Structure formats: structure tokens, C-alpha cells
mmCIF file with all atom_site columns, C-alpha atoms and ligand atoms in Angstrom:
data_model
loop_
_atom_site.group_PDB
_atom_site.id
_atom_site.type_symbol
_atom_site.label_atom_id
_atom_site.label_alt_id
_atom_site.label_comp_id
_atom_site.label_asym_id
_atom_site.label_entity_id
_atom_site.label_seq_id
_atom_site.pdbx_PDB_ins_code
_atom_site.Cartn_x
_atom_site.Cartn_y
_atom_site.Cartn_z
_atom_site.occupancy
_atom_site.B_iso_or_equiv
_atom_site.pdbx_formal_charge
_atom_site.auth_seq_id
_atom_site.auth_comp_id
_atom_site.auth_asym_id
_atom_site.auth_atom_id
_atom_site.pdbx_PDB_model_num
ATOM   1   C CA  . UNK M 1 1   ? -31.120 -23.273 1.179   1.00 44.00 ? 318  UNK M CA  1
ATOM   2   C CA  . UNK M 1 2   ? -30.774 -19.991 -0.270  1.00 52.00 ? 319  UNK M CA  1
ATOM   3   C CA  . UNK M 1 3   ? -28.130 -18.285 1.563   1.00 58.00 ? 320  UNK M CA  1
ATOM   4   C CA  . UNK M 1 4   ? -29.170 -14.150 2.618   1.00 63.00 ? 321  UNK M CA  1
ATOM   5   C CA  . UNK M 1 5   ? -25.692 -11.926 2.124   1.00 65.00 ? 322  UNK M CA  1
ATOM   6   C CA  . UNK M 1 6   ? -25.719 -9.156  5.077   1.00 72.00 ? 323  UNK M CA  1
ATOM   7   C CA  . UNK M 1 7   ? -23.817 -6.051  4.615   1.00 69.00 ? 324  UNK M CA  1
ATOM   8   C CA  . UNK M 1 8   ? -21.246 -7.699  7.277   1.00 67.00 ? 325  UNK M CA  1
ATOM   9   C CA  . UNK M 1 9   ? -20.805 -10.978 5.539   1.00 68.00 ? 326  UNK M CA  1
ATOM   10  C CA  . UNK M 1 10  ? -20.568 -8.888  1.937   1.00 65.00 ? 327  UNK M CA  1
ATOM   11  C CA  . UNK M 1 11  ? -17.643 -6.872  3.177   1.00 64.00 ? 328  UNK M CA  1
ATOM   12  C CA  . UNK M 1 12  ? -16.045 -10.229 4.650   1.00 63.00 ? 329  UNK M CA  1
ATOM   13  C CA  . UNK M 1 13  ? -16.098 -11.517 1.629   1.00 64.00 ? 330  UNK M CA  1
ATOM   14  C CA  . UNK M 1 14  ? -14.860 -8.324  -0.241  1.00 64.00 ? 331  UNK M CA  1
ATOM   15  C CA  . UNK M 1 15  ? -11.694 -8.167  2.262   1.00 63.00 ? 332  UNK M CA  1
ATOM   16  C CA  . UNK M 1 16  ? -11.279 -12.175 1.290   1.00 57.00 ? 333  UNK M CA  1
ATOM   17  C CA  . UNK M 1 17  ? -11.143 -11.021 -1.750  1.00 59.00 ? 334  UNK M CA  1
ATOM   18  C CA  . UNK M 1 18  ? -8.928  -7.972  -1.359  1.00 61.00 ? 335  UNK M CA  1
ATOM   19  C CA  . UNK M 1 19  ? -6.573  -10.506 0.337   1.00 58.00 ? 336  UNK M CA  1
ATOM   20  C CA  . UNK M 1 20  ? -6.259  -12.875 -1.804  1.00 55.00 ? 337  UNK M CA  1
ATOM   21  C CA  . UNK M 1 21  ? -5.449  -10.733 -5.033  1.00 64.00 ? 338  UNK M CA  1
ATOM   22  C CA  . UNK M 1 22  ? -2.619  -9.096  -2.377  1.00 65.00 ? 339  UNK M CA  1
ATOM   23  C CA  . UNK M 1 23  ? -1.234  -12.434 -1.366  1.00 66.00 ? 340  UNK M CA  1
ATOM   24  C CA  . UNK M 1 24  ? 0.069   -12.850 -4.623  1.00 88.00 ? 341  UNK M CA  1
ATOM   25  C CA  . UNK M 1 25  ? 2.469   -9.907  -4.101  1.00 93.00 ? 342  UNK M CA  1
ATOM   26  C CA  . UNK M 1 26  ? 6.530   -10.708 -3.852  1.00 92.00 ? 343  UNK M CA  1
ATOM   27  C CA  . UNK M 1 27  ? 7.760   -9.173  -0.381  1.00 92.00 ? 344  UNK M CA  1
ATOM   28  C CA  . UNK M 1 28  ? 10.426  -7.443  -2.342  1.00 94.00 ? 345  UNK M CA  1
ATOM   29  C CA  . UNK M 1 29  ? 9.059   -6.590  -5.572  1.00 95.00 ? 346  UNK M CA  1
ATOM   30  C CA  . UNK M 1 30  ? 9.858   -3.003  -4.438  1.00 97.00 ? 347  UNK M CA  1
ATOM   31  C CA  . UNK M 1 31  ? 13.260  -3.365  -3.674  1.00 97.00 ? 348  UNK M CA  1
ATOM   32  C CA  . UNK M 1 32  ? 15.319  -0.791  -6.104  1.00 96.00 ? 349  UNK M CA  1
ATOM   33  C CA  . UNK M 1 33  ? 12.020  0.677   -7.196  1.00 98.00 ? 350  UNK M CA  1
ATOM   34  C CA  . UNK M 1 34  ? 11.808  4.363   -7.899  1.00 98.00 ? 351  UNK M CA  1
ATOM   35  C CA  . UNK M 1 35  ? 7.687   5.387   -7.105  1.00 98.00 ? 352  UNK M CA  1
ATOM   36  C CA  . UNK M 1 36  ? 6.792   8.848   -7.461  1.00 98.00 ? 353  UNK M CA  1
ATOM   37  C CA  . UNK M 1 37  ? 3.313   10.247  -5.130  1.00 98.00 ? 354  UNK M CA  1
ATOM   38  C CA  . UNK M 1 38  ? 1.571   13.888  -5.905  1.00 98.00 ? 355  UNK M CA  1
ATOM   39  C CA  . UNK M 1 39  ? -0.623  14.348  -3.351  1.00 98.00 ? 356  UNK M CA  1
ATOM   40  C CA  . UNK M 1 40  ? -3.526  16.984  -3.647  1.00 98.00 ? 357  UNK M CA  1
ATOM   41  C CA  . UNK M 1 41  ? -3.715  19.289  -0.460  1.00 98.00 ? 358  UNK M CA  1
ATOM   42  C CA  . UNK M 1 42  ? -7.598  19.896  -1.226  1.00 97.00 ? 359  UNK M CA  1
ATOM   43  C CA  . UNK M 1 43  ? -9.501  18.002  1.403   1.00 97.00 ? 360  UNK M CA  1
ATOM   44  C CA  . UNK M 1 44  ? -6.024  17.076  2.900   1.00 98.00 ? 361  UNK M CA  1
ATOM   45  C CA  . UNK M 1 45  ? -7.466  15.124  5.953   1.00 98.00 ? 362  UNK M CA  1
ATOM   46  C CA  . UNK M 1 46  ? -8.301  12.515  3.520   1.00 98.00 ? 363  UNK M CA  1
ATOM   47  C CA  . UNK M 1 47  ? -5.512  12.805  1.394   1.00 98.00 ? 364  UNK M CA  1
ATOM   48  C CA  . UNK M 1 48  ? -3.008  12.591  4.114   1.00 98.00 ? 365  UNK M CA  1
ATOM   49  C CA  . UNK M 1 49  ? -4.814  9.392   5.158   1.00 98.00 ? 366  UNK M CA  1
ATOM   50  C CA  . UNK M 1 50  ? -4.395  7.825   1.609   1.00 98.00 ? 367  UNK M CA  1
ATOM   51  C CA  . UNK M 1 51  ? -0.928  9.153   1.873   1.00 98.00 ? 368  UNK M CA  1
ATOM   52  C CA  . UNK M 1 52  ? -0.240  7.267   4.768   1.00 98.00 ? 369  UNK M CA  1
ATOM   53  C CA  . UNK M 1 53  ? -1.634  3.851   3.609   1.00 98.00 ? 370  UNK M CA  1
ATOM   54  C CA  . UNK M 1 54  ? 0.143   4.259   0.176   1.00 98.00 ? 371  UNK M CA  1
ATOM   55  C CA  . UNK M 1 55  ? 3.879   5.007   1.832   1.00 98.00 ? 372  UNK M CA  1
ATOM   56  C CA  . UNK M 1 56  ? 3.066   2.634   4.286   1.00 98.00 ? 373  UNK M CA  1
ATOM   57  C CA  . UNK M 1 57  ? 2.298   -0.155  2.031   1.00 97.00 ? 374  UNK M CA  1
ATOM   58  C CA  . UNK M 1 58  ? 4.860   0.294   -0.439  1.00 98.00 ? 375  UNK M CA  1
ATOM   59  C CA  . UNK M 1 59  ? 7.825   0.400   2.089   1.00 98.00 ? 376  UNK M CA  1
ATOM   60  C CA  . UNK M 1 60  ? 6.244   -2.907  3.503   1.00 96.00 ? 377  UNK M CA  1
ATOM   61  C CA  . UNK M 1 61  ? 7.051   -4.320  0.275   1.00 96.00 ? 378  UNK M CA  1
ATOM   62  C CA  . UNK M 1 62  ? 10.387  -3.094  -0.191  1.00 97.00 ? 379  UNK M CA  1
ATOM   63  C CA  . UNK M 1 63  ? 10.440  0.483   -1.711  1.00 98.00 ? 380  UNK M CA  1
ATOM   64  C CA  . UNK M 1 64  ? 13.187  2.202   0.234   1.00 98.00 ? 381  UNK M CA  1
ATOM   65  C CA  . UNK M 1 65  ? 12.072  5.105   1.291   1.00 98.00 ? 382  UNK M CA  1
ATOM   66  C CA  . UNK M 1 66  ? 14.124  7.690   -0.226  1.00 98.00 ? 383  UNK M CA  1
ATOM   67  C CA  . UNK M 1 67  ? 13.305  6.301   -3.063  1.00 98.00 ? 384  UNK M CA  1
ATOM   68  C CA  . UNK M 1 68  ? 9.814   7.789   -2.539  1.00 98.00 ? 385  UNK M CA  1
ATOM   69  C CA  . UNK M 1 69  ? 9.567   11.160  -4.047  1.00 98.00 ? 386  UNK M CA  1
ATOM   70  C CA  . UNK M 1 70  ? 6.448   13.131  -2.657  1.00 98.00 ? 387  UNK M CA  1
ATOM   71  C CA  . UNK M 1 71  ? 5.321   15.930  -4.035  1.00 98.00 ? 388  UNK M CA  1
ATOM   72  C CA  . UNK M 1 72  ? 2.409   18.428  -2.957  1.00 98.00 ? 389  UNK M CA  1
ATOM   73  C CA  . UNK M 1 73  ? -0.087  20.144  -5.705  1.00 98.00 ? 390  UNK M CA  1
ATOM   74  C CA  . UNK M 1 74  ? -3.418  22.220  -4.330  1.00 98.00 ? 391  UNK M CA  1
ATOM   75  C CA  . UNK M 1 75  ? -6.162  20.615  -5.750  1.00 97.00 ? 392  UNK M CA  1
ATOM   76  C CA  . UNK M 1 76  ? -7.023  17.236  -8.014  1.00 97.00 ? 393  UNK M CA  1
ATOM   77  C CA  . UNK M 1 77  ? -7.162  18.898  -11.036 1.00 97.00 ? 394  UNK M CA  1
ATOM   78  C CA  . UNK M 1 78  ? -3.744  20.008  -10.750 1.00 98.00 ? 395  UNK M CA  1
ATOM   79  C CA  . UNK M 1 79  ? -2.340  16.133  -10.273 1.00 98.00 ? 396  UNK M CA  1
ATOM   80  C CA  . UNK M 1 80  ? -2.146  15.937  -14.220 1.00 98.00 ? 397  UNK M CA  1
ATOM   81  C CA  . UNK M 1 81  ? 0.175   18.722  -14.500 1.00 98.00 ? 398  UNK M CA  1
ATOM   82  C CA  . UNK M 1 82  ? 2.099   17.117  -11.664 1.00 98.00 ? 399  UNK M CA  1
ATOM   83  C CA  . UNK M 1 83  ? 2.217   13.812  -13.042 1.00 98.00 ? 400  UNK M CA  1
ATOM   84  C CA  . UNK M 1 84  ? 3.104   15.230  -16.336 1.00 98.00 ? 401  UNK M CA  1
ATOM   85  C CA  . UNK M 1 85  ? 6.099   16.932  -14.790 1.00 98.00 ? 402  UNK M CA  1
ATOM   86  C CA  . UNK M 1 86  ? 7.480   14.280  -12.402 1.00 98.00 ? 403  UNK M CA  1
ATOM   87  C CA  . UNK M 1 87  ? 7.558   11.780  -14.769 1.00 98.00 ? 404  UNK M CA  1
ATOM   88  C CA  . UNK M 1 88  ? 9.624   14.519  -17.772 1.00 98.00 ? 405  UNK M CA  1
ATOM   89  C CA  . UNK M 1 89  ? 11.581  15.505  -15.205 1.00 98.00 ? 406  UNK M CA  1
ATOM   90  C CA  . UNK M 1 90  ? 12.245  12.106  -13.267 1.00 98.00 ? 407  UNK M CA  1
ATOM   91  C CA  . UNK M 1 91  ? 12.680  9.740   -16.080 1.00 97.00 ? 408  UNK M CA  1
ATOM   92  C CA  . UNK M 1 92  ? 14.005  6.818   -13.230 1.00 98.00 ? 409  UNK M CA  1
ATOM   93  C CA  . UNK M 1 93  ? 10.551  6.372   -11.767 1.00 98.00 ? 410  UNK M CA  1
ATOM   94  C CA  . UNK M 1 94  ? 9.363   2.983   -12.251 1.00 98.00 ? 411  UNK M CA  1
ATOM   95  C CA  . UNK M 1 95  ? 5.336   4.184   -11.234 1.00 98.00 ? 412  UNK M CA  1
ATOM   96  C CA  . UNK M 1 96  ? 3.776   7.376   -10.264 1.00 98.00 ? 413  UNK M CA  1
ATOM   97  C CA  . UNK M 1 97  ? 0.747   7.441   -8.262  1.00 98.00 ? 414  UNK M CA  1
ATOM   98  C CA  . UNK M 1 98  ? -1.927  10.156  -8.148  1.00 98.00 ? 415  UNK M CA  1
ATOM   99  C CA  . UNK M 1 99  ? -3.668  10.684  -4.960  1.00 98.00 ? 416  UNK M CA  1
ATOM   100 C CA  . UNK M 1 100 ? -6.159  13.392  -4.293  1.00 98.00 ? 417  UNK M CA  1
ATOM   101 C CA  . UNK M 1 101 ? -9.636  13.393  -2.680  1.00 97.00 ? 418  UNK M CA  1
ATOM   102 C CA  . UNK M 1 102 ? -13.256 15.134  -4.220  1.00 97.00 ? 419  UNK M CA  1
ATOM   103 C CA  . UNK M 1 103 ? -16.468 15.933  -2.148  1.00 96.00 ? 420  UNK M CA  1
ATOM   104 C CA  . UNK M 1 104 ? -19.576 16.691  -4.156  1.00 94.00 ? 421  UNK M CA  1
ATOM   105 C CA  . UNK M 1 105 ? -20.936 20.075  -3.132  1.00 84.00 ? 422  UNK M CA  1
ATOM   106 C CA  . UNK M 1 106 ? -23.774 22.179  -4.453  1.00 79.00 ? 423  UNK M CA  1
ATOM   107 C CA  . UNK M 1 107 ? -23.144 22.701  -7.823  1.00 81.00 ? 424  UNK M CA  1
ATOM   108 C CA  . UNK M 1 108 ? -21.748 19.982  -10.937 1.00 81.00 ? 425  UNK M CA  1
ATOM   109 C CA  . UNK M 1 109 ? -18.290 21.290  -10.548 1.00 84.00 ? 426  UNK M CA  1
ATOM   110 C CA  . UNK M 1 110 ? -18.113 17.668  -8.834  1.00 88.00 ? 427  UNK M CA  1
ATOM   111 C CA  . UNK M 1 111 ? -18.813 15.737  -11.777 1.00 89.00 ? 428  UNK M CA  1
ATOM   112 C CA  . UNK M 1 112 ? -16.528 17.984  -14.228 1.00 91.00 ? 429  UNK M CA  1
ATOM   113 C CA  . UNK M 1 113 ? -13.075 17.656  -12.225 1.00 93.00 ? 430  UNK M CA  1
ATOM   114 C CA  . UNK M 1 114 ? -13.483 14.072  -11.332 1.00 96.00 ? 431  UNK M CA  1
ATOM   115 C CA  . UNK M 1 115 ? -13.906 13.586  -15.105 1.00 96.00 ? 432  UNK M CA  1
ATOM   116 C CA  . UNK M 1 116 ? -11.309 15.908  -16.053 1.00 97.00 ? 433  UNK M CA  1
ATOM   117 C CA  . UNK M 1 117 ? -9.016  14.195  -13.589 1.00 98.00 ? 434  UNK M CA  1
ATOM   118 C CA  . UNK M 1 118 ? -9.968  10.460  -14.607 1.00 98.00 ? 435  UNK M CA  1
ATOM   119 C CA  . UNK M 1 119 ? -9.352  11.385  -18.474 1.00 98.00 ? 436  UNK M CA  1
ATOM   120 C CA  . UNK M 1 120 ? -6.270  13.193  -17.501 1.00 98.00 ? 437  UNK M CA  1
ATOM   121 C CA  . UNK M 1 121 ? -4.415  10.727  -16.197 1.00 98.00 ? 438  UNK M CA  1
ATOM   122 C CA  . UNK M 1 122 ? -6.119  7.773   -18.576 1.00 98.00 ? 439  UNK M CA  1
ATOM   123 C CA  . UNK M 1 123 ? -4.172  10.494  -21.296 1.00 98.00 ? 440  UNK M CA  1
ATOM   124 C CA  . UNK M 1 124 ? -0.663  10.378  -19.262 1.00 98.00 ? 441  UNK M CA  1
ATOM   125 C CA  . UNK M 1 125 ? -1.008  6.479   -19.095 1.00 98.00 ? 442  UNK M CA  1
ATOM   126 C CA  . UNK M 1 126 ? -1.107  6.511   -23.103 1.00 98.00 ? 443  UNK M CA  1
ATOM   127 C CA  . UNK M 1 127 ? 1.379   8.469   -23.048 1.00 98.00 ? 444  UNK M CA  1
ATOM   128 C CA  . UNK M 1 128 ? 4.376   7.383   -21.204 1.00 98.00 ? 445  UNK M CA  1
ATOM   129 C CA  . UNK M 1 129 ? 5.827   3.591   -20.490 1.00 97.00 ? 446  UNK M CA  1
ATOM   130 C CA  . UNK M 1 130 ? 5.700   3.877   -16.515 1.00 98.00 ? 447  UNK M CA  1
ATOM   131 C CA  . UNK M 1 131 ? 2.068   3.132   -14.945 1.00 98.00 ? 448  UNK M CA  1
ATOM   132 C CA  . UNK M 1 132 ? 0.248   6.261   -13.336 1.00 98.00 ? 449  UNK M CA  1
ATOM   133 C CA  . UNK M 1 133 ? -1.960  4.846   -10.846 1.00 98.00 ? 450  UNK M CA  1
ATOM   134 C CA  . UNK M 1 134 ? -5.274  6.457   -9.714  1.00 98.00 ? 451  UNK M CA  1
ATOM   135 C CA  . UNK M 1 135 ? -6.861  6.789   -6.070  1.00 98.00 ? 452  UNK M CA  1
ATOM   136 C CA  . UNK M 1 136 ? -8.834  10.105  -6.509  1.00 98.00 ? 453  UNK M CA  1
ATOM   137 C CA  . UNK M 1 137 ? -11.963 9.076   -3.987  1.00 97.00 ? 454  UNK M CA  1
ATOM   138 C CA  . UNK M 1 138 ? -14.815 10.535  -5.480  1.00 96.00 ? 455  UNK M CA  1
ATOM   139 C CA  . UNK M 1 139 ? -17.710 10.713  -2.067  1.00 96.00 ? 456  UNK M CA  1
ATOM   140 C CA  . UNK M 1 140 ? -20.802 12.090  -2.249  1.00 95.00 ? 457  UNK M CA  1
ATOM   141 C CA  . UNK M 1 141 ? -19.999 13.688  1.717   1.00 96.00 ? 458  UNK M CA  1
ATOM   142 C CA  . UNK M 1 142 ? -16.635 13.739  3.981   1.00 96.00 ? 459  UNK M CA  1
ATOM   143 C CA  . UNK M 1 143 ? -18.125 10.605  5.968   1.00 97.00 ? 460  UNK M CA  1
ATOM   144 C CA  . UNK M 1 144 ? -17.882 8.542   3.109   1.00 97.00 ? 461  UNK M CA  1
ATOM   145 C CA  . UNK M 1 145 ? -14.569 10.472  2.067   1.00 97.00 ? 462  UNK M CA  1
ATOM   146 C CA  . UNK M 1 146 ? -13.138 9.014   5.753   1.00 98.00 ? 463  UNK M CA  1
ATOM   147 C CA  . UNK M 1 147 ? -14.409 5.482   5.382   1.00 97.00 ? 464  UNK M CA  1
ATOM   148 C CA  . UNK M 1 148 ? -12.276 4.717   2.377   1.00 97.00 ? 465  UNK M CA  1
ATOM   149 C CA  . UNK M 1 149 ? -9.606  6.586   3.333   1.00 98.00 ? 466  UNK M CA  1
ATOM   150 C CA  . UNK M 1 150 ? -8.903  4.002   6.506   1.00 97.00 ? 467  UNK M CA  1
ATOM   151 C CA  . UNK M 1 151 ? -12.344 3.428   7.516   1.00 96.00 ? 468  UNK M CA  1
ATOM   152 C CA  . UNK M 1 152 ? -14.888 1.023   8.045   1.00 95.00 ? 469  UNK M CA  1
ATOM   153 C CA  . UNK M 1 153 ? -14.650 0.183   3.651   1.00 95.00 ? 470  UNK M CA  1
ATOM   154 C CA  . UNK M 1 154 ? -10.389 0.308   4.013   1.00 96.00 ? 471  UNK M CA  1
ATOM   155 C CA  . UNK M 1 155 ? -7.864  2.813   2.576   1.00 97.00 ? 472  UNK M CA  1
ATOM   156 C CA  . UNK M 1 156 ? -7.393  3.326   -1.175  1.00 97.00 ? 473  UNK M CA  1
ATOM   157 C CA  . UNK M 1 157 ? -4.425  4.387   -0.820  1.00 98.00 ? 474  UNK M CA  1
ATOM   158 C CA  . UNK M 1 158 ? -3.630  1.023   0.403   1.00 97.00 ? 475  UNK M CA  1
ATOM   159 C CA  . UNK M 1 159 ? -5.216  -0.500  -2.414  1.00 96.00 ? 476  UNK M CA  1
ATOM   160 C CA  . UNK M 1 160 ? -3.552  1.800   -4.745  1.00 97.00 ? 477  UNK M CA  1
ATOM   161 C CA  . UNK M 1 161 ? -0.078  0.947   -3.919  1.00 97.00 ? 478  UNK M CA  1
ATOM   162 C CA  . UNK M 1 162 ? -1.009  -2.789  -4.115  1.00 96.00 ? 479  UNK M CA  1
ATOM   163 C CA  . UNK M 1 163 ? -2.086  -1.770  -7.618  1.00 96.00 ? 480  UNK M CA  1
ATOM   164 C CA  . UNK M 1 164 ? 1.326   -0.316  -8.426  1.00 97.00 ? 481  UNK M CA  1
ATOM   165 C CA  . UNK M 1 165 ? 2.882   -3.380  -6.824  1.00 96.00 ? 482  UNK M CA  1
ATOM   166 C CA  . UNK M 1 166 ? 1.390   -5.417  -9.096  1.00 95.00 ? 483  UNK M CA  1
ATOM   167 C CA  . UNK M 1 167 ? 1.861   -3.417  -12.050 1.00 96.00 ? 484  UNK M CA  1
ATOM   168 C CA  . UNK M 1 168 ? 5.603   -3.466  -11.561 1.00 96.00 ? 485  UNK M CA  1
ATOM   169 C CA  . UNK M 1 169 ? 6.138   -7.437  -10.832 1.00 94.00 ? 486  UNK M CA  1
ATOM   170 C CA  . UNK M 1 170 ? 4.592   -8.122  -14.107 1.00 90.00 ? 487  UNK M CA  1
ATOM   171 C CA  . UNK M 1 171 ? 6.454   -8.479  -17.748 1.00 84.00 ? 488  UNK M CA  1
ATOM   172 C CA  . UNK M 1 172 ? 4.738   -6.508  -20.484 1.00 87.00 ? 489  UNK M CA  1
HETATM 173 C C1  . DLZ E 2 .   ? -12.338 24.093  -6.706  1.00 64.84 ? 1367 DLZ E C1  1
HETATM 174 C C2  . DLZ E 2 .   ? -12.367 22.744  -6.090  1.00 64.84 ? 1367 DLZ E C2  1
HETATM 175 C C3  . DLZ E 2 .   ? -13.554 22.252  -5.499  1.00 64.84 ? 1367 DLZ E C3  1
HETATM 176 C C4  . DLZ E 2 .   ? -14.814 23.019  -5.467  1.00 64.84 ? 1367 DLZ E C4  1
HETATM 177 N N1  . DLZ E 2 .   ? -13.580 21.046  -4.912  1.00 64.84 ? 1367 DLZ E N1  1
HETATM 178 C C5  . DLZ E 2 .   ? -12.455 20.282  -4.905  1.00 64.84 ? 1367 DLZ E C5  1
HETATM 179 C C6  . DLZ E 2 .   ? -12.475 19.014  -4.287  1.00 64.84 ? 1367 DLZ E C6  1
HETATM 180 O O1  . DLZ E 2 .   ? -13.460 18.532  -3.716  1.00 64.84 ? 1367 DLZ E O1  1
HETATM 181 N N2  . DLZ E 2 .   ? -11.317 18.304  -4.316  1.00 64.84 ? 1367 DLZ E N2  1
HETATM 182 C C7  . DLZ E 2 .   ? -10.179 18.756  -4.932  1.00 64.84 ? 1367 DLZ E C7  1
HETATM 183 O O2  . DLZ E 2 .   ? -9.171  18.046  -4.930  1.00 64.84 ? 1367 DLZ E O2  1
HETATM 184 N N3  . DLZ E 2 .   ? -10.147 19.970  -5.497  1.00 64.84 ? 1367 DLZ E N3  1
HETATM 185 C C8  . DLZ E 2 .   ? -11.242 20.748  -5.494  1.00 64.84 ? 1367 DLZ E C8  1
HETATM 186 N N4  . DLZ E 2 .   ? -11.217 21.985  -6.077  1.00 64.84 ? 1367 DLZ E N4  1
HETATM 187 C C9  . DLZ E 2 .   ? -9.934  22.523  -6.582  1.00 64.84 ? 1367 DLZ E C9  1
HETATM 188 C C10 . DLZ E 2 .   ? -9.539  22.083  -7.987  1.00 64.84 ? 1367 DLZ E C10 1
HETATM 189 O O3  . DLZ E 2 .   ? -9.055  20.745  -7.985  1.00 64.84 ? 1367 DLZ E O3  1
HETATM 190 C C11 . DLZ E 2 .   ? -8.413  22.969  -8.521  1.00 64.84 ? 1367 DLZ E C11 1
HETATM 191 O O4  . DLZ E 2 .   ? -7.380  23.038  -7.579  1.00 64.84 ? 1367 DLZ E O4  1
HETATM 192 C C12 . DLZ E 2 .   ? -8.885  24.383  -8.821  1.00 64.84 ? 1367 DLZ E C12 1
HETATM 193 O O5  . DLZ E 2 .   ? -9.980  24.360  -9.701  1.00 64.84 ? 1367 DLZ E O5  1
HETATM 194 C C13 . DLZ E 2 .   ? -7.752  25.231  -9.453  1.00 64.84 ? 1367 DLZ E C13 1
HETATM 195 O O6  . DLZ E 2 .   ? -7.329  24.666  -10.703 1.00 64.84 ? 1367 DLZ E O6  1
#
């Protein structure tokens, strides 16, 4: 028999998922590893919550905390110059992640900084050896903005530093 997927039994199946691509993480992959964060203040009751999922993941596996260097910029568009910098002027880092939230509004100014941003940091990526990893949430209101930023569909800043995790326990 045909079996119906609910929305519930979808996102089940989505965290099984999730898990099971996490699992595969070493506990201490971030032991000695240098991770740089610029945060974008714009929206910052979002980006404080991907903050929070990103340091706390990372220190779960590892990364000592001082060896977490934050930085603040004031909107998205500005976490390519940040990036840029952190990484010339930090050349220890071993990942840099870019976290910054955008809310469609009125006009398209929506859809030209989230592409800006996403071709931004696809540019820094060619450009230097250490992996820039990208959790700009891109909602179409702030309710969706809050449920993937520890809501009801997770935290992408969780999901981001599980990305970076598994960038740096890999051999290129
Ligand atoms: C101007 C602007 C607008 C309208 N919306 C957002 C947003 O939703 N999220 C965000 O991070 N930043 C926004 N900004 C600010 C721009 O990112 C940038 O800071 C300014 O254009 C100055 O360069």
C-alpha cells in the first residue's frame, strides 16, 4: 500500500536524515581548530539565535573557545568585506563562517543582497584555501526567519557549523 507522507512524518524523516550525516562527525575534530564567525547585526534576533547554535555546536565538538574569533558587521552585505578581512588578517583560521539573516520587504532589494551575498562569498571560497561557510537565512517573513533559526524546522546555524565540521575532518 501506497504509503501518504504528512508534514510530521516528512520532517521526521528530514531530522533522520540530518542525524545521520552528523553522526559521522569525530567528537574532537575541533580540537586545535582556529574558526572565525562575522555575524550581521541586521535582524539580530535571528542572528544571535544562529550565533548561538553555531558556538554552541562547534565547542561540543572540540573548538576551544578562545579559539573562536567573533566579529560583528551591520548588515549581510557587509559579511564579504568581513570575511575578506578576517581571513588577510588571520591567516591561522582553519574555517570562517558567515552568518547573517534577510527578510523580504516591499521592494526587490531582497532578491539583490541575498544574491550579492551568495556570489560574494562563492568569490571568497575561490579565492582562499580555508572554507567560508554560508548560513544567510533568506525568509519570506520574521516567522519563518525564527523557525530556522531554532524553531519548529531547527537552527542553521547548527547546521552550519556541522558543515564546517565536516569540511575540516576531510583531506583535500
Ligand atoms: C538595507 C537592508 C535591508 C533593507 N534589509 C536587510 C536585511 O533584511 N538583512 C540584512 O542583513 N541587511 C539588510 N539591509 C542592510 C544591508 O545588508 C547593508 O548593511 C546596507 O545596504 C549597507 O551596505
Amino acid at each position: 500500500m501506497q504509503k501518504i507522507l504528512t508534514n510530521t512524518s516528512i520532517k521526521l524523516l528530514m531530522k533522520k536524515i540530518d542525524l545521520q550525516i552528523h553522526l559521522n562527525i569525530n567528537k574532537k575534530v575541533g580540537l586545535n581548530k582556529k574558526i572565525g564567525i562575522i555575524q550581521s547585526i541586521w535582524n539580530t534576533d535571528i542572528t544571535n539565535r544562529l550565533y548561538s547554535g553555531c558556538h554552541k555546536t562547534l565547542v561540543k565538538y572540540g573548538v576551544n573557545e578562545k579559539n573562536i574569533k567573533t566579529i560583528k558587521v551591520p548588515g549581510s552585505f557587509e559579511l564579504i568585506f568581513g570575511a575578506k578581512n578576517m581571513i588577510s588578517n588571520n591567516p591561522k583560521l582553519d574555517a570562517v563562517i558567515v552568518i547573517g539573516s534577510i527578510i523580504k520587504g516591499e521592494t526587490p532589494h531582497f532578491n539583490f543582497i541575498s544574491q550579492a551575498i551568495a556570489n560574494g562569498i562563492k568569490d571568497l571560497n575561490i579565492l582562499f584555501n580555508i572554507p567560508i561557510v554560508f548560513c544567510v537565512s533568506t525568509d519570506l517573513n520574521h516567522q519563518q526567519a525564527l523557525d530556522r533559526a531554532g524553531g519548529r524546522m531547527g537552527n542553521k546555524g547548527t547546521d552550519a557549523a556541522y558543515t564546517t565540521l565536516q569540511l575540516l575532518q576531510t583531506s583535500y
